[in-house]
Every structure is written in structure tokens, then in C-alpha cells.
Amino acid sequence: MTQYEPVIGLEVHAQLLTKSKLFCRCSVQFGQEPNRRVCPVCLGWPGALPMANREAVRLAVRTALALNCRIVERSIFARKQYFYPDLPKGYQISQYEQPFSEAGFLDIDVDGSPKRAGITRVHMEEDAGKNLHGIGGNSVVDLNRAGTPLVEIVGDPDLCSSAEAAAYLRALRDVLIFIGVNDGNLEEGSFRCDANVSIRPKGQEQFGTRVELKNINSFRFVQRAIDAEVARQTAILDSGGRVVQETRSYDPDRNVTKSLRSKADAHDYRYFPDPDLPPLVIDSAWVDQERAGLPELPAQKRDRYAGELGLTPAAAQTLTSHPAVASFFEQVLQLVDSPVKAANWMQTEVLRGVKTHGLDAQFSVTPAQVAELLQLVERGDISGKQAKEVYAAMEGTERTASQIVEERGMKVVSDEGALRALCQQVIDQNPKGVETYRSGKTGTLGFFVGQVMKLSKGSANPKLVSELLQSLLDGGAS
Ligand code: ADP
Ligand code: MG
Ligand code: ZN
């Protein structure tokens, strides 16, 4: 049997986080009553004139820059014509022959090995409305979403496995949320992916016929859908058949892809430049300003956390999984200079209490609370074990670690006089043990330390106790 190699190229539609739509002033808020966020422009009434939203252009430029694309100074909005009930104008405004950016790349990590995937282009377009089925027994059209600004990020057919496709999507989503242009929400459809899949005999240069898998709404399903499609195409070629170019959907329950429609070719859409919109001219000084304003990207952050800060790759990965998490961690580091300890606390305690929704994240503590707690441990005021108790008491409150330590009388006793008295008491109570120790079995020191800790109800500074006991026991022998 022939060995085949998958070829995958992803198209991602990401909603730009603007307040208003791409060509009118209507709000883009999610979850509103149907057809309340509409006006003559996004309803497609004849004679209504579109005007490009400057903030949408800015966020699109930011996206293209973060993906290492070249910005094209003069680009064109075109009309892509097709009929569908959710598209009242009869055409979608999109960039086609002259997009505003091209030729970028995205660095991804596939199970520890790096790979650079090409980005063909990033262009702007408007979203369509939504058909809602089964409303009072009818199907209705909600046009609230019509005209919402999107970027379409077209990837080169550079990916060779479903795992690479999933890694690409994750990396892309991370970049978009770190630069604040998109909330990365696959479930609510603000980050949507179409996967183009073909296979070719290993070693063959020419691509096979591709199938487009539409709107897969989770990372897990993307990977499964591609695997299912590769298996289907392999079976077709193995039995001497031909793959048909078409659009298919994925059925997660049966783990198969199903034909939706035959794929239209670009010429079927009769693209032409929108006569109502002038060419989009992007000033190079503005581009430079946007480039300078780009934050540190997640991959750079990971490298810095693992390199400069000395975290493990896994910790660096976890702490850069969401911009709010990275920012929390960095705020802790402004207050205490122990990255590894802070990272451990983030992973074992802080992240358990985090709820993220899109770009928002809610923490059950503040960076200042965590920083102070770490300082108390570092100074030896409380033990690591006590710190966990303090942390639990601090969660969801505004109380500081030292307030809790004080309230609960948890402070480690480091008063030498008080501890020496306790040590002496334990020594006096255990003459046999002292004899054993002094006969050379100094390994029994741990027993004495344990007794003193017990007597102090866990509040004694164990390091100091051990030193005191040693000097008392050794001193007595000489
Ligand atoms: P369309 O706009 O019709 O979807 P494009 O030429 O813009 O077509 O390509 C869309 C996507 O298809 C790109 O992400 C590209 O990488 C991918 N692609 C093109 N040819 C193939 C192929 N033979 N196998 C897999 N993916 C492909
Ligand atoms: Mg396409
Ligand atoms: Zn409108």
C-alpha cells in the first residue's frame, strides 16, 4: 500500500475586539436580542454608505505585525457575491486580490520540536448574520453579527499532521489574545477555524485535491476531524478512487466528515472592488507606531521565563497560557525576586483558583497578597506548610498574609531563649535518648527535633531548634 502524507493549511477567522462594526457605528456586543444592533448599512439597504472603522484597521495591522507579515500600503475592499439568508446585501465585503498584508510566519512547537509555518496573508472582512432555527417553529435571521469586523488569517499549506495543525491553532490563538485583538473563544465563535486537508504519496511534490472542513469549534475536534478526513481520503485513494474538492463538516459523535457542498471556485464569487469604499491606505508611520507598541509575544515570554528566570519549560508554558496569568506572575516578581518560588506558588495554588473567560481572568488572590506570603516564607517567619494554610485563609478576602499569621498565632518562634528552654526540657525528659545520641548515634537528633516541634505545636523554627539541640547535646558530652 502507498504511504501518504497529509498536507494541511488552516484559515482562521478571528473577531476583532472593537466596540463597533467594520463599516457602521452599530455595537458588536454578543448575546443581545436579535436584530437590535442593526442599521441601514449592516442591513444592506440600498444607498447606505459604508465607512471603514479605524480601530478595526489598527487591530488588523497589529495582528499582521505580530504574525511577521509585510504591510501593504494600499489595499482594496472587494465584494464577494453569493446568496445566503444571513447576508442581506447579497455580497460580503472582504479583501481579495489586494489584501493589506502578506507573507508572514508563525513559530510553533510540536511536541518539543520547533517549526516555522508560513502565513500567506492576513486580510479584513465583515462577518455575516446568523440563521437561528426552531424559533417558534420557524427559522429566523439575526443580523446583529452582520458587519462585525474579522481578520482572516490564511496559513500556507505547511502543516503535515493533525498535531501540527492543533499546535498552530494554539500558538495563533495565544498570539491574538496576548496582543489583545481577539478573545480566542472557539465555543462562542469569535475564533473560527476551517481546515484544508489533502494527502499525497510520500515523496511526491505536487499537492493532492483538498477538502475544506468548515467551522470546527474546539481544538480537540480540529485534530480528530483532520485525522478522520485523512483516513477517509486514504481509503479512497487506496481503492483507486479520486478525492473530490468539496466542503465538509465534522460529526464528532460518529467521528466522520460529511459532505456539505461542492466547493465554489473563487471566480464563482465574481469579486470586484467595492465602489462605495476607497482604497485603504495605511500610513507607514502609523505601522511603525503599532509595531513599537506590540507587547512581548507568548513565545518570547516562554523563552525568557525558561532562560532568564530559570523556570522549567513546563512552568514557562503554563504561566504564558493566558495574558492575565503572565501579568499576575510578573506583578508578583516586581515585589519579590524569586521567580522559581513564585512560579511554584502560581502553579500549585494560584492557578487552581483562576477562572478565565476570553480575555478576562478572575483570581481568588492578588499579586500583592502572594508576594507578601512568599516573603514571610523566605524570611523564615512561617514554614512552607503554614504558608498553605495562610493561603487558603487569604483566598477570596482582602486580608494580608501577615494579618492572618498574627490572628492565628502562627508566627514561627525564632526566639533563641524560648527555644533553648524547650530543647532543654526535651533533653531532660529523655535521658535514655541522650545516652544513645552521645554514644555516637547522632542520627537520633531528628527524634529530639520532632519532640521540640511537637511541644511548640509546630511553631518553632526547625532550623534553629536543630542547631540548639545539637549544641546542647554535643556540649554536654564534652
Ligand atoms: P479558498 O479561499 O478558496 O479557501 P485559498 O487559495 O485561499 O482558497 O486557500 C485556502 C487554504 O487552503 C490555505 O490555508 C491553503 O494553505 C490551503 N490549501 C491550498 N491548497 C491545499 C492543498 N492542496 N492541501 C491542503 N491545503 C491546501
Ligand atoms: Mg477559504
Ligand atoms: Zn450597522
Short mmCIF file of C-alpha atoms and ligand atoms in Angstrom, two decimals:
data_model
loop_
_atom_site.label_atom_id
_atom_site.label_comp_id
_atom_site.label_asym_id
_atom_site.label_seq_id
_atom_site.Cartn_x
_atom_site.Cartn_y
_atom_site.Cartn_z
CA MET A 1 0.00 0.00 0.00
CA THR A 2 1.12 3.54 -0.73
CA GLN A 3 2.28 5.67 2.16
CA TYR A 4 0.55 9.05 2.20
CA GLU A 5 1.49 12.34 3.75
CA PRO A 6 -1.19 14.82 4.87
CA VAL A 7 -0.95 18.45 3.76
CA ILE A 8 -2.90 20.91 5.85
CA GLY A 9 -3.50 24.65 5.54
CA LEU A 10 -5.67 26.50 8.06
CA GLU A 11 -7.89 29.52 7.57
CA VAL A 12 -8.79 31.26 10.80
CA HIS A 13 -11.48 33.90 11.19
CA ALA A 14 -10.94 35.97 14.31
CA GLN A 15 -13.30 38.64 15.55
CA LEU A 16 -11.53 41.91 16.28
CA LEU A 17 -12.24 43.35 19.71
CA THR A 18 -13.73 46.64 18.59
CA LYS A 19 -16.73 48.36 20.10
CA SER A 20 -18.47 48.87 16.78
CA LYS A 21 -18.88 47.12 13.43
CA LEU A 22 -16.48 47.31 10.49
CA PHE A 23 -18.43 49.72 8.28
CA CYS A 24 -21.06 51.31 10.55
CA ARG A 25 -21.47 52.51 14.12
CA CYS A 26 -23.58 49.60 15.40
CA SER A 27 -22.35 47.89 18.56
CA VAL A 28 -20.87 44.39 18.36
CA GLN A 29 -21.92 43.16 21.80
CA PHE A 30 -22.52 39.42 22.00
CA GLY A 31 -25.77 37.98 23.34
CA GLN A 32 -28.19 40.81 22.56
CA GLU A 33 -31.82 40.43 21.50
CA PRO A 34 -31.96 39.57 17.77
CA ASN A 35 -31.87 42.41 15.23
CA ARG A 36 -31.33 45.21 17.76
CA ARG A 37 -27.76 46.03 16.72
CA VAL A 38 -28.50 46.95 13.13
CA CYS A 39 -28.71 49.99 10.85
CA PRO A 40 -29.22 50.66 7.12
CA VAL A 41 -25.53 49.91 6.41
CA CYS A 42 -25.32 46.46 8.01
CA LEU A 43 -28.87 45.60 6.88
CA GLY A 44 -27.71 46.23 3.34
CA TRP A 45 -30.30 48.85 2.44
CA PRO A 46 -29.73 50.37 -0.97
CA GLY A 47 -27.92 53.67 -0.86
CA ALA A 48 -26.48 53.25 2.64
CA LEU A 49 -22.77 54.02 2.58
CA PRO A 50 -20.10 52.06 4.47
CA MET A 51 -17.13 53.72 6.15
CA ALA A 52 -14.12 51.75 7.47
CA ASN A 53 -13.64 51.59 11.24
CA ARG A 54 -10.17 52.95 12.10
CA GLU A 55 -9.85 50.85 15.28
CA ALA A 56 -10.61 47.67 13.31
CA VAL A 57 -7.87 48.57 10.85
CA ARG A 58 -5.48 49.23 13.73
CA LEU A 59 -6.19 45.83 15.33
CA ALA A 60 -5.84 44.11 11.96
CA VAL A 61 -2.46 45.78 11.41
CA ARG A 62 -1.40 44.72 14.90
CA THR A 63 -2.38 41.13 14.05
CA ALA A 64 -0.42 41.13 10.80
CA LEU A 65 2.65 42.61 12.50
CA ALA A 66 2.58 40.03 15.29
CA LEU A 67 2.49 37.37 12.57
CA ASN A 68 5.54 38.88 10.88
CA CYS A 69 3.62 39.94 7.78
CA ARG A 70 4.57 42.67 5.37
CA ILE A 71 2.03 45.52 5.46
CA VAL A 72 0.80 46.61 2.05
CA GLU A 73 0.32 50.36 1.95
CA ARG A 74 -2.65 50.41 -0.40
CA SER A 75 -5.26 47.64 -0.28
CA ILE A 76 -8.72 47.11 -1.69
CA PHE A 77 -12.08 46.11 -0.21
CA ALA A 78 -13.93 43.86 -2.64
CA ARG A 79 -17.42 42.44 -2.89
CA LYS A 80 -17.66 38.67 -2.66
CA GLN A 81 -21.05 37.86 -4.10
CA TYR A 82 -23.20 34.95 -3.05
CA PHE A 83 -26.72 34.34 -1.84
CA TYR A 84 -27.48 33.21 1.67
CA PRO A 85 -30.29 34.34 4.01
CA ASP A 86 -27.82 35.68 6.61
CA LEU A 87 -26.28 38.01 4.01
CA PRO A 88 -28.95 40.56 3.09
CA LYS A 89 -26.67 42.65 0.86
CA GLY A 90 -26.05 39.69 -1.43
CA TYR A 91 -22.31 40.21 -1.02
CA GLN A 92 -19.73 40.21 1.74
CA ILE A 93 -17.14 42.97 1.87
CA SER A 94 -13.75 41.29 2.04
CA GLN A 95 -10.24 41.84 0.84
CA TYR A 96 -9.34 39.61 -2.04
CA GLU A 97 -6.75 40.41 -4.69
CA GLN A 98 -5.06 43.16 -2.73
CA PRO A 99 -5.13 42.35 1.00
CA PHE A 100 -3.47 44.74 3.42
CA SER A 101 -0.78 42.23 4.46
CA GLU A 102 1.06 39.15 3.25
CA ALA A 103 3.99 36.78 3.65
CA GLY A 104 4.37 36.26 7.39
CA PHE A 105 5.06 33.28 9.60
CA LEU A 106 4.19 31.73 12.94
CA ASP A 107 6.66 29.74 15.03
CA ILE A 108 5.10 26.70 16.58
CA ASP A 109 6.26 23.93 18.86
CA VAL A 110 5.23 20.39 18.06
CA ASP A 111 5.97 18.07 20.98
CA GLY A 112 9.18 19.92 21.77
CA SER A 113 10.47 20.46 18.25
CA PRO A 114 10.18 23.91 16.70
CA LYS A 115 8.66 24.57 13.31
CA ARG A 116 8.02 27.74 11.32
CA ALA A 117 4.68 27.76 9.49
CA GLY A 118 4.08 30.27 6.70
CA ILE A 119 1.23 32.79 6.81
CA THR A 120 0.02 33.56 3.32
CA ARG A 121 -1.90 36.68 4.25
CA VAL A 122 -4.00 38.47 6.82
CA HIS A 123 -6.96 40.38 5.46
CA MET A 124 -10.03 42.15 6.79
CA GLU A 125 -13.63 41.24 6.15
CA GLU A 126 -17.08 41.63 7.64
CA ASP A 127 -18.98 38.81 9.30
CA ALA A 128 -22.41 37.65 8.11
CA GLY A 129 -25.54 37.37 10.26
CA LYS A 130 -26.79 34.18 11.85
CA ASN A 131 -29.67 31.88 10.95
CA LEU A 132 -31.50 30.69 14.04
CA HIS A 133 -33.60 27.58 13.63
CA GLY A 134 -36.61 26.38 15.57
CA ILE A 135 -37.73 29.75 16.93
CA GLY A 136 -41.49 29.30 17.37
CA GLY A 137 -41.32 26.56 14.76
CA ASN A 138 -39.62 28.91 12.29
CA SER A 139 -36.18 29.75 11.11
CA VAL A 140 -35.26 33.38 11.60
CA VAL A 141 -32.30 35.55 10.66
CA ASP A 142 -30.47 37.56 13.31
CA LEU A 143 -28.37 40.33 11.80
CA ASN A 144 -26.71 41.55 14.99
CA ARG A 145 -23.49 39.88 13.90
CA ALA A 146 -23.67 41.17 10.31
CA GLY A 147 -20.81 43.60 9.72
CA THR A 148 -18.72 42.51 12.71
CA PRO A 149 -15.01 43.08 11.92
CA LEU A 150 -12.96 39.96 11.30
CA VAL A 151 -9.44 39.21 10.26
CA GLU A 152 -8.97 36.14 8.14
CA ILE A 153 -5.57 34.59 8.68
CA VAL A 154 -4.71 32.30 5.79
CA GLY A 155 -1.97 29.82 6.53
CA ASP A 156 0.33 28.25 3.93
CA PRO A 157 -0.18 24.52 3.30
CA ASP A 158 2.83 23.84 5.54
CA LEU A 159 1.40 21.53 8.18
CA CYS A 160 1.91 17.77 7.89
CA SER A 161 -0.15 16.30 10.72
CA SER A 162 -3.21 16.95 12.81
CA ALA A 163 -0.88 17.53 15.79
CA GLU A 164 0.90 20.29 13.87
CA ALA A 165 -2.44 21.83 12.97
CA ALA A 166 -3.53 21.84 16.61
CA ALA A 167 -0.19 23.34 17.69
CA TYR A 168 -0.52 26.03 15.01
CA LEU A 169 -4.02 26.92 16.17
CA ARG A 170 -2.99 27.11 19.82
CA ALA A 171 0.02 29.27 19.03
CA LEU A 172 -2.07 31.54 16.84
CA ARG A 173 -4.77 31.91 19.46
CA ASP A 174 -2.13 32.71 22.09
CA VAL A 175 -0.64 35.45 19.91
CA LEU A 176 -4.03 37.02 19.23
CA ILE A 177 -5.06 37.14 22.87
CA PHE A 178 -1.66 38.41 24.02
CA ILE A 179 -1.83 41.33 21.61
CA GLY A 180 -5.41 41.98 22.72
CA VAL A 181 -7.09 41.79 19.33
CA ASN A 182 -9.28 38.72 19.93
CA ASP A 183 -10.64 36.79 22.90
CA GLY A 184 -9.79 33.35 21.48
CA ASN A 185 -13.20 31.93 22.23
CA LEU A 186 -13.81 28.92 19.97
CA GLU A 187 -17.09 27.97 21.61
CA GLU A 188 -18.71 31.37 21.10
CA GLY A 189 -17.33 31.54 17.58
CA SER A 190 -15.09 34.57 17.95
CA PHE A 191 -12.16 32.38 16.81
CA ARG A 192 -13.19 30.02 13.98
CA CYS A 193 -11.15 27.59 12.00
CA ASP A 194 -11.52 25.98 8.59
CA ALA A 195 -9.03 23.22 7.87
CA ASN A 196 -7.98 22.44 4.31
CA VAL A 197 -6.82 18.86 4.08
CA SER A 198 -5.27 16.84 1.28
CA ILE A 199 -2.97 13.86 1.10
CA ARG A 200 -0.21 12.93 -1.33
CA PRO A 201 2.01 9.89 -1.79
CA LYS A 202 5.14 10.32 0.34
CA GLY A 203 7.89 11.94 -1.68
CA GLN A 204 5.52 13.48 -4.23
CA GLU A 205 5.92 17.24 -4.68
CA GLN A 206 2.51 18.01 -6.14
CA PHE A 207 -0.40 18.53 -3.76
CA GLY A 208 -3.47 16.33 -3.82
CA THR A 209 -7.05 17.61 -4.12
CA ARG A 210 -8.10 19.37 -0.96
CA VAL A 211 -11.22 19.19 1.12
CA GLU A 212 -12.26 22.12 3.29
CA LEU A 213 -13.50 21.22 6.78
CA LYS A 214 -15.74 24.04 7.99
CA ASN A 215 -16.12 25.68 11.38
CA ILE A 216 -14.72 23.22 13.85
CA ASN A 217 -15.28 24.66 17.29
CA SER A 218 -12.71 23.05 19.56
CA PHE A 219 -9.01 22.18 19.48
CA ARG A 220 -9.78 18.56 20.20
CA PHE A 221 -12.23 18.34 17.32
CA VAL A 222 -9.82 20.01 14.89
CA GLN A 223 -7.33 17.26 15.49
CA ARG A 224 -9.94 14.49 15.29
CA ALA A 225 -11.65 15.96 12.24
CA ILE A 226 -8.35 16.09 10.35
CA ASP A 227 -7.49 12.52 11.34
CA ALA A 228 -10.93 11.33 10.22
CA GLU A 229 -10.60 13.18 6.92
CA VAL A 230 -7.08 11.86 6.27
CA ALA A 231 -8.37 8.33 6.92
CA ARG A 232 -11.28 8.87 4.52
CA GLN A 233 -9.05 10.22 1.74
CA THR A 234 -6.54 7.40 2.27
CA ALA A 235 -9.29 4.80 1.87
CA ILE A 236 -10.47 6.49 -1.34
CA LEU A 237 -7.01 6.59 -2.92
CA ASP A 238 -6.18 3.06 -1.78
CA SER A 239 -9.28 1.75 -3.51
CA GLY A 240 -8.31 3.55 -6.71
CA GLY A 241 -10.81 6.42 -6.34
CA ARG A 242 -10.42 10.19 -6.59
CA VAL A 243 -10.89 12.80 -3.87
CA VAL A 244 -13.49 15.40 -4.83
CA GLN A 245 -12.86 19.06 -3.97
CA GLU A 246 -15.66 19.98 -1.61
CA THR A 247 -16.62 21.48 1.72
CA ARG A 248 -17.29 19.00 4.52
CA SER A 249 -18.30 19.19 8.15
CA TYR A 250 -17.22 17.04 11.07
CA ASP A 251 -19.63 14.91 13.07
CA PRO A 252 -17.96 14.39 16.46
CA ASP A 253 -20.49 11.77 17.58
CA ARG A 254 -19.69 9.42 14.70
CA ASN A 255 -16.14 10.72 14.18
CA VAL A 256 -16.61 11.13 10.43
CA THR A 257 -16.69 14.05 7.99
CA LYS A 258 -19.81 14.65 5.90
CA SER A 259 -20.24 16.44 2.58
CA LEU A 260 -21.83 19.90 2.90
CA ARG A 261 -21.50 21.26 -0.62
CA SER A 262 -19.18 21.25 -3.56
CA LYS A 263 -16.52 23.91 -3.13
CA ALA A 264 -17.03 27.10 -5.10
CA ASP A 265 -14.06 28.40 -7.03
CA ALA A 266 -13.02 31.99 -6.49
CA HIS A 267 -14.30 33.05 -9.92
CA ASP A 268 -17.82 31.94 -8.93
CA TYR A 269 -17.99 34.84 -6.48
CA ARG A 270 -17.46 37.49 -9.13
CA TYR A 271 -15.26 39.57 -6.86
CA PHE A 272 -14.89 43.22 -7.79
CA PRO A 273 -13.64 46.30 -5.86
CA ASP A 274 -16.41 47.82 -3.75
CA PRO A 275 -17.28 51.12 -5.45
CA ASP A 276 -18.52 52.58 -2.14
CA LEU A 277 -15.17 52.22 -0.38
CA PRO A 278 -11.96 53.99 -1.37
CA PRO A 279 -8.70 52.02 -1.33
CA LEU A 280 -7.45 51.52 2.21
CA VAL A 281 -4.22 53.44 2.65
CA ILE A 282 -2.13 52.51 5.67
CA ASP A 283 0.41 55.10 6.64
CA SER A 284 3.89 53.68 7.29
CA ALA A 285 4.47 55.93 10.33
CA TRP A 286 1.30 54.51 11.85
CA VAL A 287 2.56 50.99 11.16
CA ASP A 288 5.88 51.78 12.87
CA GLN A 289 3.99 53.10 15.86
CA GLU A 290 1.90 49.92 16.07
CA ARG A 291 5.00 47.76 15.70
CA ALA A 292 6.70 49.60 18.55
CA GLY A 293 3.59 49.16 20.68
CA LEU A 294 3.45 45.36 20.33
CA PRO A 295 3.81 43.60 23.68
CA GLU A 296 6.13 40.69 24.31
CA LEU A 297 4.62 37.71 22.46
CA PRO A 298 3.92 34.41 24.23
CA ALA A 299 6.80 32.53 22.56
CA GLN A 300 9.29 35.26 23.59
CA LYS A 301 7.87 35.25 27.09
CA ARG A 302 8.29 31.48 27.32
CA ASP A 303 11.91 31.74 26.22
CA ARG A 304 12.58 34.48 28.76
CA TYR A 305 10.87 32.62 31.61
CA ALA A 306 12.83 29.45 30.86
CA GLY A 307 16.12 31.26 30.08
CA GLU A 308 16.49 34.35 32.27
CA LEU A 309 14.19 33.31 35.09
CA GLY A 310 15.27 29.67 35.18
CA LEU A 311 11.80 28.10 35.09
CA THR A 312 11.20 24.65 33.64
CA PRO A 313 9.77 24.63 30.10
CA ALA A 314 6.52 23.23 31.53
CA ALA A 315 6.23 26.06 34.07
CA ALA A 316 7.05 28.64 31.38
CA GLN A 317 4.33 27.13 29.22
CA THR A 318 1.72 27.18 31.98
CA LEU A 319 2.47 30.74 33.05
CA THR A 320 2.19 32.04 29.48
CA SER A 321 -1.06 30.23 28.75
CA HIS A 322 -3.09 33.38 29.31
CA PRO A 323 -2.05 37.05 29.31
CA ALA A 324 -3.70 37.65 32.69
CA VAL A 325 -1.75 34.75 34.22
CA ALA A 326 1.57 36.03 32.84
CA SER A 327 0.75 39.52 34.04
CA PHE A 328 -0.13 38.25 37.54
CA PHE A 329 3.15 36.36 37.71
CA GLU A 330 5.14 39.40 36.55
CA GLN A 331 3.42 41.59 39.15
CA VAL A 332 4.45 39.14 41.88
CA LEU A 333 8.02 39.32 40.58
CA GLN A 334 8.03 43.11 40.89
CA LEU A 335 7.59 42.61 44.63
CA VAL A 336 9.67 39.51 45.33
CA ASP A 337 12.76 38.47 43.46
CA SER A 338 12.39 34.69 43.49
CA PRO A 339 10.96 33.60 40.14
CA VAL A 340 11.18 29.86 40.73
CA LYS A 341 9.41 30.00 44.09
CA ALA A 342 6.80 32.40 42.72
CA ALA A 343 6.26 30.09 39.73
CA ASN A 344 5.75 27.11 42.04
CA TRP A 345 3.15 29.02 44.03
CA MET A 346 1.42 30.11 40.87
CA GLN A 347 1.19 26.54 39.65
CA THR A 348 0.29 24.74 42.85
CA GLU A 349 -2.02 27.32 44.45
CA VAL A 350 -2.90 30.42 42.44
CA LEU A 351 -3.92 28.73 39.18
CA ARG A 352 -6.30 26.40 40.98
CA GLY A 353 -8.43 29.41 41.86
CA VAL A 354 -8.45 31.09 38.44
CA LYS A 355 -11.48 31.39 36.22
CA THR A 356 -10.85 32.64 32.70
CA HIS A 357 -13.40 33.74 30.20
CA GLY A 358 -11.99 35.03 26.97
CA LEU A 359 -9.52 37.78 27.84
CA ASP A 360 -10.89 38.15 31.36
CA ALA A 361 -9.48 36.23 34.28
CA GLN A 362 -10.60 36.22 37.88
CA PHE A 363 -8.11 35.36 40.59
CA SER A 364 -9.00 34.47 44.15
CA VAL A 365 -5.99 36.43 45.47
CA THR A 366 -3.94 39.45 44.36
CA PRO A 367 -0.28 39.53 43.31
CA ALA A 368 0.48 41.66 46.41
CA GLN A 369 -1.03 39.02 48.71
CA VAL A 370 1.02 36.27 47.11
CA ALA A 371 4.20 38.34 47.15
CA GLU A 372 3.90 39.07 50.87
CA LEU A 373 3.22 35.42 51.64
CA LEU A 374 6.35 34.42 49.74
CA GLN A 375 8.34 36.98 51.70
CA LEU A 376 7.14 35.57 55.02
CA VAL A 377 8.28 32.10 53.97
CA GLU A 378 11.58 33.37 52.66
CA ARG A 379 12.33 35.20 55.92
CA GLY A 380 11.56 32.03 57.86
CA ASP A 381 8.60 33.67 59.65
CA ILE A 382 6.35 30.79 58.67
CA SER A 383 7.01 27.33 57.31
CA GLY A 384 6.02 26.16 53.85
CA LYS A 385 3.29 24.07 55.40
CA GLN A 386 1.90 27.02 57.33
CA ALA A 387 2.01 29.10 54.16
CA LYS A 388 -0.54 26.78 52.55
CA GLU A 389 -2.89 27.32 55.45
CA VAL A 390 -2.40 31.09 55.27
CA TYR A 391 -3.02 30.98 51.54
CA ALA A 392 -6.30 29.11 51.97
CA ALA A 393 -7.43 31.66 54.57
CA MET A 394 -6.45 34.55 52.31
CA GLU A 395 -8.36 33.35 49.22
CA GLY A 396 -11.35 35.44 48.35
CA THR A 397 -10.56 38.00 51.06
CA GLU A 398 -8.59 41.23 51.12
CA ARG A 399 -6.60 40.21 54.17
CA THR A 400 -2.86 40.17 54.04
CA ALA A 401 -0.74 37.15 54.86
CA SER A 402 0.75 38.82 57.94
CA GLN A 403 -2.70 39.66 59.31
CA ILE A 404 -3.64 36.00 59.13
CA VAL A 405 -0.35 34.86 60.60
CA GLU A 406 -0.87 37.24 63.50
CA GLU A 407 -4.52 36.27 64.06
CA ARG A 408 -3.74 32.60 64.16
CA GLY A 409 -0.60 32.99 66.23
CA MET A 410 1.25 31.12 63.54
CA LYS A 411 4.46 33.02 63.57
CA VAL A 412 7.44 30.74 63.76
CA VAL A 413 9.17 31.10 67.10
CA SER A 414 12.75 32.09 66.48
CA ASP A 415 13.38 33.45 69.93
CA GLU A 416 16.56 31.68 70.99
CA GLY A 417 15.95 31.84 74.72
CA ALA A 418 12.44 30.38 74.49
CA LEU A 419 13.54 27.63 72.14
CA ARG A 420 16.59 26.74 74.22
CA ALA A 421 14.29 26.20 77.21
CA LEU A 422 12.09 23.85 75.17
CA CYS A 423 15.13 21.95 73.94
CA GLN A 424 16.44 21.56 77.48
CA GLN A 425 13.03 20.30 78.61
CA VAL A 426 13.04 17.58 75.94
CA ILE A 427 16.60 16.59 76.79
CA ASP A 428 15.75 16.33 80.48
CA GLN A 429 12.73 14.17 79.73
CA ASN A 430 14.69 11.69 77.59
CA PRO A 431 17.85 10.58 79.44
CA LYS A 432 17.98 7.28 77.50
CA GLY A 433 17.80 9.09 74.19
CA VAL A 434 20.58 11.40 75.28
CA GLU A 435 22.74 8.43 76.16
CA THR A 436 22.13 6.85 72.77
CA TYR A 437 22.97 10.08 70.99
CA ARG A 438 26.11 10.60 72.99
CA SER A 439 27.24 7.04 72.31
CA GLY A 440 27.72 8.21 68.71
CA LYS A 441 24.30 7.60 67.15
CA THR A 442 23.90 11.25 66.19
CA GLY A 443 21.26 10.26 63.65
CA THR A 444 18.78 10.32 66.55
CA LEU A 445 18.89 14.12 66.51
CA GLY A 446 15.74 14.06 64.38
CA PHE A 447 13.84 12.48 67.26
CA PHE A 448 14.68 15.42 69.54
CA VAL A 449 13.79 17.96 66.87
CA GLY A 450 10.44 16.22 66.40
CA GLN A 451 9.74 16.35 70.16
CA VAL A 452 10.52 20.07 70.36
CA MET A 453 8.35 20.80 67.32
CA LYS A 454 5.52 18.90 68.96
CA LEU A 455 5.94 20.76 72.21
CA SER A 456 5.84 24.10 70.33
CA LYS A 457 2.75 22.99 68.36
CA GLY A 458 4.64 23.35 65.09
CA SER A 459 5.57 26.97 65.64
CA ALA A 460 9.28 26.55 66.36
CA ASN A 461 11.81 27.43 63.70
CA PRO A 462 13.05 23.91 62.86
CA LYS A 463 16.46 25.03 61.64
CA LEU A 464 17.18 26.91 64.85
CA VAL A 465 15.85 24.05 67.01
CA SER A 466 18.16 21.63 65.29
CA GLU A 467 21.18 23.89 65.86
CA LEU A 468 20.32 24.46 69.51
CA LEU A 469 19.75 20.76 70.20
CA GLN A 470 23.00 19.84 68.55
CA SER A 471 24.99 22.29 70.62
CA LEU A 472 23.24 21.24 73.85
CA LEU A 473 23.73 17.53 73.21
CA ASP A 474 27.28 17.80 71.90
CA GLY A 475 28.22 20.35 74.53
CA GLY A 476 27.01 18.04 77.30
CA ALA A 477 29.21 15.22 76.02
CA SER A 478 32.47 17.05 76.08
P1 ADP B 1 -10.10 29.48 -0.68
O1 ADP B 1 -10.18 30.96 -0.46
O2 ADP B 1 -10.89 29.01 -1.84
O3 ADP B 1 -10.42 28.71 0.55
P2 ADP B 1 -7.19 29.67 -0.82
O4 ADP B 1 -6.34 29.57 -2.03
O5 ADP B 1 -7.29 30.97 -0.15
O6 ADP B 1 -8.61 29.10 -1.14
O7 ADP B 1 -6.59 28.60 0.19
C1 ADP B 1 -7.16 28.40 1.39
C2 ADP B 1 -6.33 27.49 2.27
O8 ADP B 1 -6.16 26.22 1.66
C3 ADP B 1 -4.95 27.97 2.60
O9 ADP B 1 -4.85 27.92 4.02
C4 ADP B 1 -4.00 26.96 1.96
O10 ADP B 1 -2.88 26.73 2.78
C5 ADP B 1 -4.85 25.74 1.90
N1 ADP B 1 -4.53 24.83 0.79
C6 ADP B 1 -4.40 25.15 -0.51
N2 ADP B 1 -4.14 24.04 -1.22
C7 ADP B 1 -4.12 22.99 -0.36
C8 ADP B 1 -3.92 21.58 -0.50
N3 ADP B 1 -3.72 21.00 -1.67
N4 ADP B 1 -3.97 20.83 0.61
C9 ADP B 1 -4.21 21.39 1.80
N5 ADP B 1 -4.40 22.70 1.98
C10 ADP B 1 -4.36 23.49 0.93
MG MG B 2 -11.44 29.66 2.17
ZN ZN B 3 -25.00 48.87 11.38
#
